Amino acid sequence: MPLPQLRRRRRPFHALLPWLAALIPLLLGLPFLYWQASQTLKRQAQDNVDETLTKIEQIFDYAHTATESVASWVGARCEDAVLPLRQRSMATPYVRSLNLVQNGTIYCTSLRGDTHEQEQLTTYTGGTLRLMIGNRVTPARAVLILRHATPAGSVLAGIDSQYLSNALQLASQPVPLTLRIGETRLSANGTTSRVRPRDASSLLAVETSSHYPFSITAALPANGAWHFIWRHFTPTFVLIVALGGICGLATNRLRQRRNSPLREMRRALREGEFRPFYQPIVDHGARRWKGVEVLMRWDHPSEGMIPPDQFVPLAERGGLIVEMTRELMQQVGRELTPHVEALPSDFHIGINVSAEHCNGSALIDDCRDFLSRFPGGQIALVLELTERELLVRSEHTDHLFAQLHQLGVRIALDDFGTGNASLAYLRQFRVDYLKIDRSFVQMTDDDALSQHLLDTILTLSSRLELDTVAEGVETTAQRDYLTRHGVRYLQGFLYARPMPLANLLETLAHPPAADIPEHATHEPA
Ligand SMILES: Nc1nc2c(ncn2[C@@H]2O[C@@H]3COP(=O)(O)O[C@H]4[C@@H](O)[C@H](n5cnc6c(=O)[nH]c(N)nc65)O[C@@H]4COP(=O)(O)O[C@H]3[C@H]2O)c(=O)[nH]1
């Protein structure tokens, strides 16, 4: 299974995390912004309502003063009263007409003199104010009537609603204002309508006059608050949305990093999930166990035992291999030390080492540390250098290999014959063992040409007088072919699969059989 999928498959809800993270600033920021905008709107609406209420009260005060000044004419003959009514209405701001009422009938108006109309007292709110949709003079425009009762009847002052809607309009930003008289309302654009019950829900401010029976209200239309936010809080709004985006992207990045195979491997290293498995190597001539090759396994909590092919190359590319090898050597040292007596003498422990490990002085320290655990010299440390990564000869590598040999460390060239570097390696580094790759060992079963290739490699290693280990020996036929051609050390499933320490100790307790049935051994899961 490709490593990047390990975590993703186990926690699919992780894919939602970036979206949730993007939502957090929005969920926290937008309600706060909405609250802040609402407070601003309420404050401004309240100021505008107060200011407009005062202005409209002033208009009504003018009209009221005018009605008071002509109140003594109620009951007088219209032809006598009409001139003072006209003079007064012309001299009073906002007032369009003054009318006299007696016995419920309007009998004199400053506009036309004699008239005869019903007063309709019940339509006056508080007996004082009436908002008419229009009248005979201005049928399309509302008129406000202010009534002043006198002992003899009453005086009516007509006020053009334009003055009132102008006053509303001047203060209708950002929240539209309305003048309410009883069940009727006048809006800033001069239209009149009945008050609806749902108006109450959108009310931001309302103020009732203490002198006249009217109130001024400020109410937002649907989505008015969001329009206000968009117009007046654009930078904050954009910032919150951008913050949401940034949080989402950052979480996504973190998630990807968290899910990255290297990160997963670092976690595994911290948790000690990389474990040594041991595959015995047989000294065929002596019928004894010669040593083991340590092979790393990843004991993953959910994926089980992962073989090294799936993570070692990545660890090498990601610069983790040195740390992993060091940890592996320490584990091997720790777990083998108590059983050192059970090991055959001059027991070889082969550790796979990557080229990067040879670049600094860490390898020397790690080997010294490892060998210090076996002070009796019962074991021999063999470093297996692979051709997968090219090791370039330099003063440093010469010095390093000299130091390693001084320490008693032996060098094996792993996977011999598979890379281009084999011969160059042999020339440049003092190698003690050649490990013939499994692919060549399998050629013993093939045609004559393949066998010829294997023979050439075997001849080369015998000419160089190097000890040879054949990897991947699976059949007795392969074993016999190899031993006939002078290969002394054999490693493969024919003898044993890689196994944990407990199984190894059990296996080492019995000498390798002379004639082993094929595939007799099993790697524990
Ligand atoms: N089919 C077959 N296979 C056999 C037989 N006998 C042994 N093998 C397998 O051949 C591989 C031998 O190790 P390698 O060539 O060093 O190849 C190793 C080595 O290059 C690398 N590796 C393993 N552990 C480490 C480590 O700790 N560090 C480094 N740098 N590389 C490691 O991973 C490679 C693969 O390791 P494994 O999967 O354990 O595979 C092992 C082993 O299980 C056999 O008879 N038949």
Coordinates of C-alpha atoms and ligand atoms in Angstrom, one line a residue, residues 279 293-297 307-309 312 316 321 325 328 352-354 384 386 388 414-415 437-438 442 471-474 491-494 496 498 523, ligand 1:
Q279 CA 17.7 -13.6 8.7
E293 CA 21.4 -10.0 8.3
V294 CA 19.3 -7.4 10.2
L295 CA 16.3 -6.4 8.1
M296 CA 14.2 -3.5 9.1
R297 CA 10.4 -3.9 9.4
P307 CA 8.4 -4.5 4.4
P308 CA 11.5 -2.2 3.9
D309 CA 11.0 -1.9 0.1
V312 CA 13.6 2.5 3.0
E316 CA 16.9 7.6 2.0
I321 CA 17.7 6.8 7.0
T325 CA 19.6 2.9 11.1
L328 CA 17.9 0.0 14.6
N352 CA 22.4 -2.4 5.8
V353 CA 24.0 1.1 5.6
S354 CA 23.0 3.8 3.1
E384 CA 26.3 -4.0 4.0
T386 CA 24.2 -1.2 -1.2
R388 CA 21.4 1.7 -4.9
D414 CA 25.3 -5.9 -1.1
D415 CA 23.3 -6.8 -4.2
D437 CA 22.1 -10.8 -5.5
R438 CA 19.0 -13.1 -5.4
Q442 CA 17.9 -17.8 -9.4
E471 CA 21.3 -14.3 -1.1
G472 CA 17.9 -15.7 -1.9
V473 CA 18.7 -19.4 -1.8
E474 CA 15.4 -21.0 -2.0
Q491 CA 21.2 -17.0 3.0
G492 CA 17.7 -17.6 1.9
F493 CA 14.2 -19.0 2.6
L494 CA 15.7 -22.5 2.2
A496 CA 15.1 -19.3 7.3
P498 CA 13.6 -13.0 8.4
E523 CA 8.5 -15.4 8.4
Ligands
LIG1 N1 12.3 -14.1 -2.5 C1 13.3 -14.3 -1.6 N2 13.7 -13.2 -0.9 C2 14.6 -13.4 0.1 C3 15.2 -14.7 0.3 N3 16.1 -14.6 1.3 C4 16.1 -13.3 1.7 N4 15.2 -12.6 0.9 C5 14.9 -11.2 1.0 O1 16.0 -10.5 0.3 C6 16.2 -9.3 1.0 C7 17.7 -9.3 1.4 O2 18.1 -8.0 1.8 P1 18.8 -6.9 0.9 O3 19.3 -7.5 -0.4 O4 19.8 -6.3 1.7 O5 17.6 -5.9 0.5 C8 17.1 -5.2 1.6 C9 17.8 -3.9 1.9 O6 18.4 -3.4 0.7 C10 16.7 -3.0 2.3 N5 16.8 -2.9 3.8 C11 16.2 -3.8 4.7 N6 16.5 -3.4 6.0 C12 17.3 -2.2 5.8 C13 17.9 -1.3 6.7 O7 17.8 -1.5 8.0 N7 18.6 -0.2 6.2 C14 18.7 -0.1 4.9 N8 19.4 1.0 4.4 N9 18.1 -0.9 4.0 C15 17.4 -2.0 4.4 O8 15.5 -3.5 1.9 C16 15.7 -4.7 1.1 C17 14.6 -5.7 1.2 O9 14.6 -6.2 2.4 P2 13.6 -7.4 2.7 O10 12.2 -7.1 2.1 O11 13.7 -7.7 4.1 O12 14.1 -8.6 1.8 C18 15.3 -9.2 2.2 C19 15.0 -10.7 2.4 O13 13.8 -10.9 3.1 C20 14.7 -15.8 -0.5 O14 15.1 -16.9 -0.4 N10 13.7 -15.5 -1.5

